[in-house]
mmCIF file of C-alpha atoms in Angstrom:
data_model
loop_
_atom_site.group_PDB
_atom_site.id
_atom_site.type_symbol
_atom_site.label_atom_id
_atom_site.label_comp_id
_atom_site.label_asym_id
_atom_site.label_seq_id
_atom_site.Cartn_x
_atom_site.Cartn_y
_atom_site.Cartn_z
ATOM 1 C CA MET A 204 -18.033 12.902 -6.143
ATOM 2 C CA VAL A 205 -15.162 13.433 -3.418
ATOM 3 C CA GLN A 206 -13.204 11.142 -1.155
ATOM 4 C CA SER A 207 -15.366 10.809 2.426
ATOM 5 C CA LEU A 208 -13.473 11.408 5.539
ATOM 6 C CA ASN A 209 -12.127 8.241 7.289
ATOM 7 C CA VAL A 210 -12.780 8.465 10.613
ATOM 8 C CA SER A 211 -11.691 5.069 11.342
ATOM 9 C CA GLY A 212 -8.127 6.431 9.850
ATOM 10 C CA ILE A 213 -8.225 9.205 12.076
ATOM 11 C CA LEU A 214 -9.072 7.449 15.316
ATOM 12 C CA ASN A 215 -6.524 4.730 14.456
ATOM 13 C CA ALA A 216 -3.852 7.541 13.887
ATOM 14 C CA PHE A 217 -3.614 7.573 17.608
ATOM 15 C CA ARG A 218 -2.008 4.435 17.657
ATOM 16 C CA VAL A 219 0.813 5.874 16.300
ATOM 17 C CA LEU A 220 1.633 8.031 19.169
ATOM 18 C CA TRP A 221 1.817 4.474 21.274
ATOM 19 C CA ASN A 222 3.616 2.767 18.508
ATOM 20 C CA PRO A 223 5.368 4.954 15.806
ATOM 21 C CA SER A 224 6.789 2.186 13.806
ATOM 22 C CA LEU A 225 3.094 1.372 12.806
ATOM 23 C CA ALA A 226 3.286 4.507 10.719
ATOM 24 C CA MET A 227 6.619 3.472 8.648
ATOM 25 C CA PRO A 228 6.356 1.657 5.621
ATOM 26 C CA HIS A 229 9.113 -0.964 5.027
ATOM 27 C CA VAL A 230 9.830 0.120 1.418
ATOM 28 C CA ILE A 231 8.954 3.603 0.127
ATOM 29 C CA VAL A 232 8.699 4.453 -3.705
ATOM 30 C CA LYS A 233 7.682 7.296 -5.741
ATOM 31 C CA ASP A 234 4.710 5.142 -7.511
ATOM 32 C CA MET A 235 3.889 1.563 -8.123
ATOM 33 C CA SER A 236 5.891 1.449 -11.115
ATOM 34 C CA CYS A 237 9.101 1.585 -9.308
ATOM 35 C CA ILE A 238 8.554 -1.650 -7.765
ATOM 36 C CA ASN A 239 10.600 -4.710 -8.982
ATOM 37 C CA TYR A 240 7.740 -7.335 -8.718
ATOM 38 C CA ALA A 241 9.710 -10.136 -9.771
ATOM 39 C CA LYS A 242 12.328 -9.396 -6.709
ATOM 40 C CA LEU A 243 9.377 -9.048 -4.359
ATOM 41 C CA LYS A 244 8.039 -12.566 -5.019
ATOM 42 C CA LYS A 245 11.655 -14.282 -5.760
ATOM 43 C CA GLN A 246 13.752 -12.596 -3.158
ATOM 44 C CA CYS A 247 11.414 -11.345 -0.745
ATOM 45 C CA ASP A 248 9.023 -14.598 -1.012
ATOM 46 C CA ILE A 249 5.879 -12.482 -1.448
ATOM 47 C CA GLN A 250 3.110 -14.543 -2.737
ATOM 48 C CA ALA A 251 0.438 -12.267 -2.948
ATOM 49 C CA ILE A 252 -0.064 -8.658 -3.236
ATOM 50 C CA ALA A 253 -2.852 -6.145 -2.989
ATOM 51 C CA PHE A 254 -3.289 -2.513 -3.422
ATOM 52 C CA ASP A 255 -5.200 0.331 -2.646
ATOM 53 C CA LYS A 256 -7.003 1.501 -5.870
ATOM 54 C CA ASP A 257 -7.456 5.541 -5.502
ATOM 55 C CA ASN A 258 -4.283 7.440 -6.278
ATOM 56 C CA CYS A 259 -2.060 4.120 -6.418
ATOM 57 C CA LEU A 260 -3.357 2.436 -9.418
ATOM 58 C CA THR A 261 -5.770 4.677 -10.922
ATOM 59 C CA ALA A 262 -7.239 8.448 -10.653
ATOM 60 C CA PRO A 263 -9.692 8.716 -7.918
ATOM 61 C CA TYR A 264 -13.142 7.103 -8.939
ATOM 62 C CA VAL A 265 -11.534 5.834 -12.416
ATOM 63 C CA SER A 266 -11.850 2.436 -13.230
ATOM 64 C CA THR A 267 -8.889 1.842 -15.498
ATOM 65 C CA ILE A 268 -5.307 1.719 -14.866
ATOM 66 C CA HIS A 269 -3.144 5.308 -14.932
ATOM 67 C CA SER A 270 -1.711 5.355 -18.281
ATOM 68 C CA PRO A 271 1.717 5.606 -17.303
ATOM 69 C CA PHE A 272 1.632 2.580 -14.759
ATOM 70 C CA LYS A 273 0.167 -0.007 -17.831
ATOM 71 C CA ASP A 274 3.708 -1.695 -18.331
ATOM 72 C CA ALA A 275 4.541 -2.173 -14.500
ATOM 73 C CA TRP A 276 0.681 -3.220 -13.997
ATOM 74 C CA LYS A 277 1.235 -5.934 -16.763
ATOM 75 C CA GLU A 278 4.373 -6.935 -14.922
ATOM 76 C CA CYS A 279 2.510 -7.135 -11.843
ATOM 77 C CA LYS A 280 0.001 -9.281 -13.042
ATOM 78 C CA GLU A 281 2.286 -11.577 -15.054
ATOM 79 C CA THR A 282 4.073 -12.093 -11.677
ATOM 80 C CA PHE A 283 1.422 -12.807 -9.194
ATOM 81 C CA GLY A 284 -1.375 -13.946 -11.520
ATOM 82 C CA ARG A 285 -4.945 -12.656 -11.795
ATOM 83 C CA ASP A 286 -8.173 -13.663 -10.770
ATOM 84 C CA ARG A 287 -12.074 -13.301 -11.416
ATOM 85 C CA ALA A 288 -13.436 -10.102 -12.424
ATOM 86 C CA GLN A 289 -16.736 -7.637 -13.211
ATOM 87 C CA GLN A 290 -16.511 -4.346 -14.693
ATOM 88 C CA LEU A 291 -13.975 -2.921 -12.564
ATOM 89 C CA GLU A 292 -12.192 -6.004 -12.163
ATOM 90 C CA SER A 293 -12.578 -6.655 -16.008
ATOM 91 C CA SER A 294 -10.717 -3.066 -16.803
ATOM 92 C CA LEU A 295 -7.999 -3.735 -14.171
ATOM 93 C CA GLY A 296 -7.661 -7.350 -14.981
ATOM 94 C CA VAL A 297 -7.769 -8.720 -11.083
ATOM 95 C CA ALA A 298 -10.039 -9.276 -8.277
ATOM 96 C CA VAL A 299 -11.245 -6.529 -6.308
ATOM 97 C CA LEU A 300 -11.615 -7.087 -2.602
ATOM 98 C CA ARG A 301 -14.906 -5.460 -1.557
ATOM 99 C CA HIS A 302 -14.844 -4.749 2.324
ATOM 100 C CA LYS A 303 -17.359 -3.082 4.612
ATOM 101 C CA GLU A 304 -14.992 -1.451 6.952
ATOM 102 C CA LYS A 305 -12.516 1.428 6.321
ATOM 103 C CA LYS A 306 -8.944 0.872 6.275
ATOM 104 C CA PRO A 307 -7.057 0.385 8.730
ATOM 105 C CA ASP A 308 -9.901 -1.766 10.349
ATOM 106 C CA GLY A 309 -11.070 -4.909 8.107
ATOM 107 C CA GLY A 310 -7.707 -6.883 7.981
ATOM 108 C CA HIS A 311 -9.659 -10.208 8.231
ATOM 109 C CA TYR A 312 -11.509 -9.403 4.808
ATOM 110 C CA LEU A 313 -7.939 -9.503 3.368
ATOM 111 C CA SER A 314 -6.651 -12.570 5.114
ATOM 112 C CA ASN A 315 -9.977 -14.453 4.478
ATOM 113 C CA PHE A 316 -9.504 -13.334 0.873
ATOM 114 C CA VAL A 317 -5.916 -14.561 0.132
ATOM 115 C CA LYS A 318 -6.473 -17.632 2.261
ATOM 116 C CA PRO A 319 -4.476 -19.883 2.618
ATOM 117 C CA ILE A 320 -1.417 -17.695 2.124
ATOM 118 C CA PRO A 321 -0.117 -15.945 5.673
ATOM 119 C CA PRO A 322 -0.213 -12.383 6.238
ATOM 120 C CA GLU A 323 3.646 -12.109 6.240
ATOM 121 C CA LYS A 324 3.643 -13.402 2.562
ATOM 122 C CA VAL A 325 1.407 -10.601 1.469
ATOM 123 C CA ALA A 326 2.407 -7.184 0.603
ATOM 124 C CA PHE A 327 0.022 -4.529 0.734
ATOM 125 C CA VAL A 328 0.752 -1.239 -1.315
ATOM 126 C CA GLY A 329 -1.099 2.234 -0.750
ATOM 127 C CA ASP A 330 -0.452 6.067 -0.851
ATOM 128 C CA ARG A 331 -1.791 6.639 2.724
ATOM 129 C CA ILE A 332 -0.076 6.188 5.892
ATOM 130 C CA PHE A 333 -2.809 6.193 8.311
ATOM 131 C CA THR A 334 -4.925 3.823 6.380
ATOM 132 C CA ASP A 335 -3.049 1.794 4.080
ATOM 133 C CA VAL A 336 0.396 1.453 5.841
ATOM 134 C CA LEU A 337 -1.264 1.395 9.296
ATOM 135 C CA PHE A 338 -3.506 -1.342 7.924
ATOM 136 C CA GLY A 339 -0.619 -3.265 6.393
ATOM 137 C CA ASN A 340 1.799 -3.012 9.469
ATOM 138 C CA ARG A 341 -1.103 -4.199 11.821
ATOM 139 C CA ASN A 342 -2.030 -7.182 9.944
ATOM 140 C CA GLY A 343 1.680 -8.533 9.591
ATOM 141 C CA ASN A 344 1.767 -7.344 5.658
ATOM 142 C CA LEU A 345 5.205 -6.212 3.973
ATOM 143 C CA THR A 346 3.874 -2.488 3.592
ATOM 144 C CA ILE A 347 4.988 -0.347 0.261
ATOM 145 C CA TRP A 348 4.204 3.397 0.256
ATOM 146 C CA THR A 349 3.754 5.202 -2.913
ATOM 147 C CA SER A 350 4.558 8.568 -1.981
ATOM 148 C CA GLN A 351 3.643 10.491 -5.083
ATOM 149 C CA ILE A 352 -0.264 10.632 -5.908
ATOM 150 C CA ILE A 353 -1.722 10.573 -9.367
ATOM 151 C CA THR A 354 -3.996 13.634 -8.530
ATOM 152 C CA GLU A 355 -5.502 15.557 -5.632
ATOM 153 C CA GLU A 356 -8.793 16.198 -7.607
ATOM 154 C CA GLY A 357 -11.571 14.581 -5.438
ATOM 155 C CA ASP A 358 -10.028 15.032 -2.259
ATOM 156 C CA ASN A 359 -11.731 16.672 0.541
ATOM 157 C CA LYS A 360 -9.969 19.472 2.691
ATOM 158 C CA PRO A 361 -9.374 17.301 5.486
ATOM 159 C CA ALA A 362 -8.003 14.437 2.956
ATOM 160 C CA LEU A 363 -5.731 16.763 1.804
ATOM 161 C CA LEU A 364 -4.483 18.107 5.081
ATOM 162 C CA LEU A 365 -4.134 14.755 6.389
ATOM 163 C CA ARG A 366 -2.241 13.394 3.241
ATOM 164 C CA ARG A 367 0.296 16.526 3.709
ATOM 165 C CA MET A 368 0.536 15.716 7.506
ATOM 166 C CA GLU A 369 1.372 11.967 6.485
ATOM 167 C CA HIS A 370 4.672 13.117 4.658
ATOM 168 C CA HIS A 371 5.790 15.593 7.437
ATOM 169 C CA LEU A 372 5.357 12.584 9.796
ATOM 170 C CA ILE A 373 7.286 10.305 7.551
ATOM 171 C CA ASN A 374 9.957 12.909 7.624
ATOM 172 C CA ILE A 375 10.000 13.000 11.459
ATOM 173 C CA LEU A 376 10.035 9.224 11.787
ATOM 174 C CA GLN A 377 12.998 9.167 9.421
ATOM 175 C CA LYS A 378 14.794 11.992 11.442
ATOM 176 C CA PHE A 379 14.480 9.770 14.677
ATOM 177 C CA SER A 380 15.440 6.626 12.945
ATOM 178 C CA ILE A 381 12.021 5.207 13.476
ATOM 179 C CA LYS A 382 11.756 1.791 11.659
ATOM 180 C CA ALA A 383 8.891 -0.249 10.081
ATOM 181 C CA PRO A 384 7.757 -3.250 12.325
ATOM 182 C CA SER A 385 10.268 -6.165 11.630
ATOM 183 C CA HIS A 386 9.433 -8.495 8.789
ATOM 184 C CA PRO A 387 10.765 -11.740 7.567
ATOM 185 C CA ALA A 388 10.767 -10.808 3.839
ATOM 186 C CA LEU A 389 13.568 -8.154 4.593
ATOM 187 C CA ASN A 390 15.518 -10.641 7.040
ATOM 188 C CA GLY A 391 15.831 -7.595 9.425
ATOM 189 C CA THR A 392 18.092 -5.445 6.801
ATOM 190 C CA VAL A 393 17.540 -2.266 5.580
ATOM 191 C CA ASP A 394 20.847 -2.346 3.351
ATOM 192 C CA ASP A 395 20.112 -0.419 0.010
ATOM 193 C CA SER A 396 21.265 -3.617 -1.800
ATOM 194 C CA PHE A 397 18.227 -5.435 -0.491
ATOM 195 C CA ILE A 398 15.529 -2.575 -1.513
ATOM 196 C CA ILE A 399 13.227 -4.293 -3.837
ATOM 197 C CA THR A 400 12.464 -1.045 -5.706
ATOM 198 C CA LYS A 401 13.807 -0.309 -9.626
ATOM 199 C CA GLU A 402 14.515 3.531 -8.280
ATOM 200 C CA LYS A 403 14.458 5.487 -5.498
ATOM 201 C CA ASN A 404 11.628 7.927 -4.788
#
């Protein structure tokens, strides 16, 4: 099985032409194990966290957490709690949000899922710029981009090309000092002393 082409992600990428900051994550980490979840909750007042699954928590189409991430995943669940489960949810230990629309559309699904927590109190973690980061920024979440994926196996050629283009885009945005949309969790600062990661990507 291969990942399907996300037409919505491609179409919404044109939003970046009008507002490049939508493509810039608030925080960049190597992978989810580099996030300091305790600081994310206590210092940034984030009350809920959502993850893209494939290539962020698990290998594509695998229902168990990527082995090197087990300790970080345990820390995340202990910090933010866990919810009800069925097969995939049982193996990951959290509730899974099922949505009919592909990211970056479908923000209302997440908003309804975490109610009454407001969008600015939710962090969204993902490995894709034109879907995950664009989704989170459009919906007022704190966006965290995992720049290193688990595996390219299962990606179709368009997805591979888009992913590589996204990395080039981030380099360009950084070169031109494009910042992510302002977010109250960061108090308007990008000072390294406030970065919520355990280590740089």
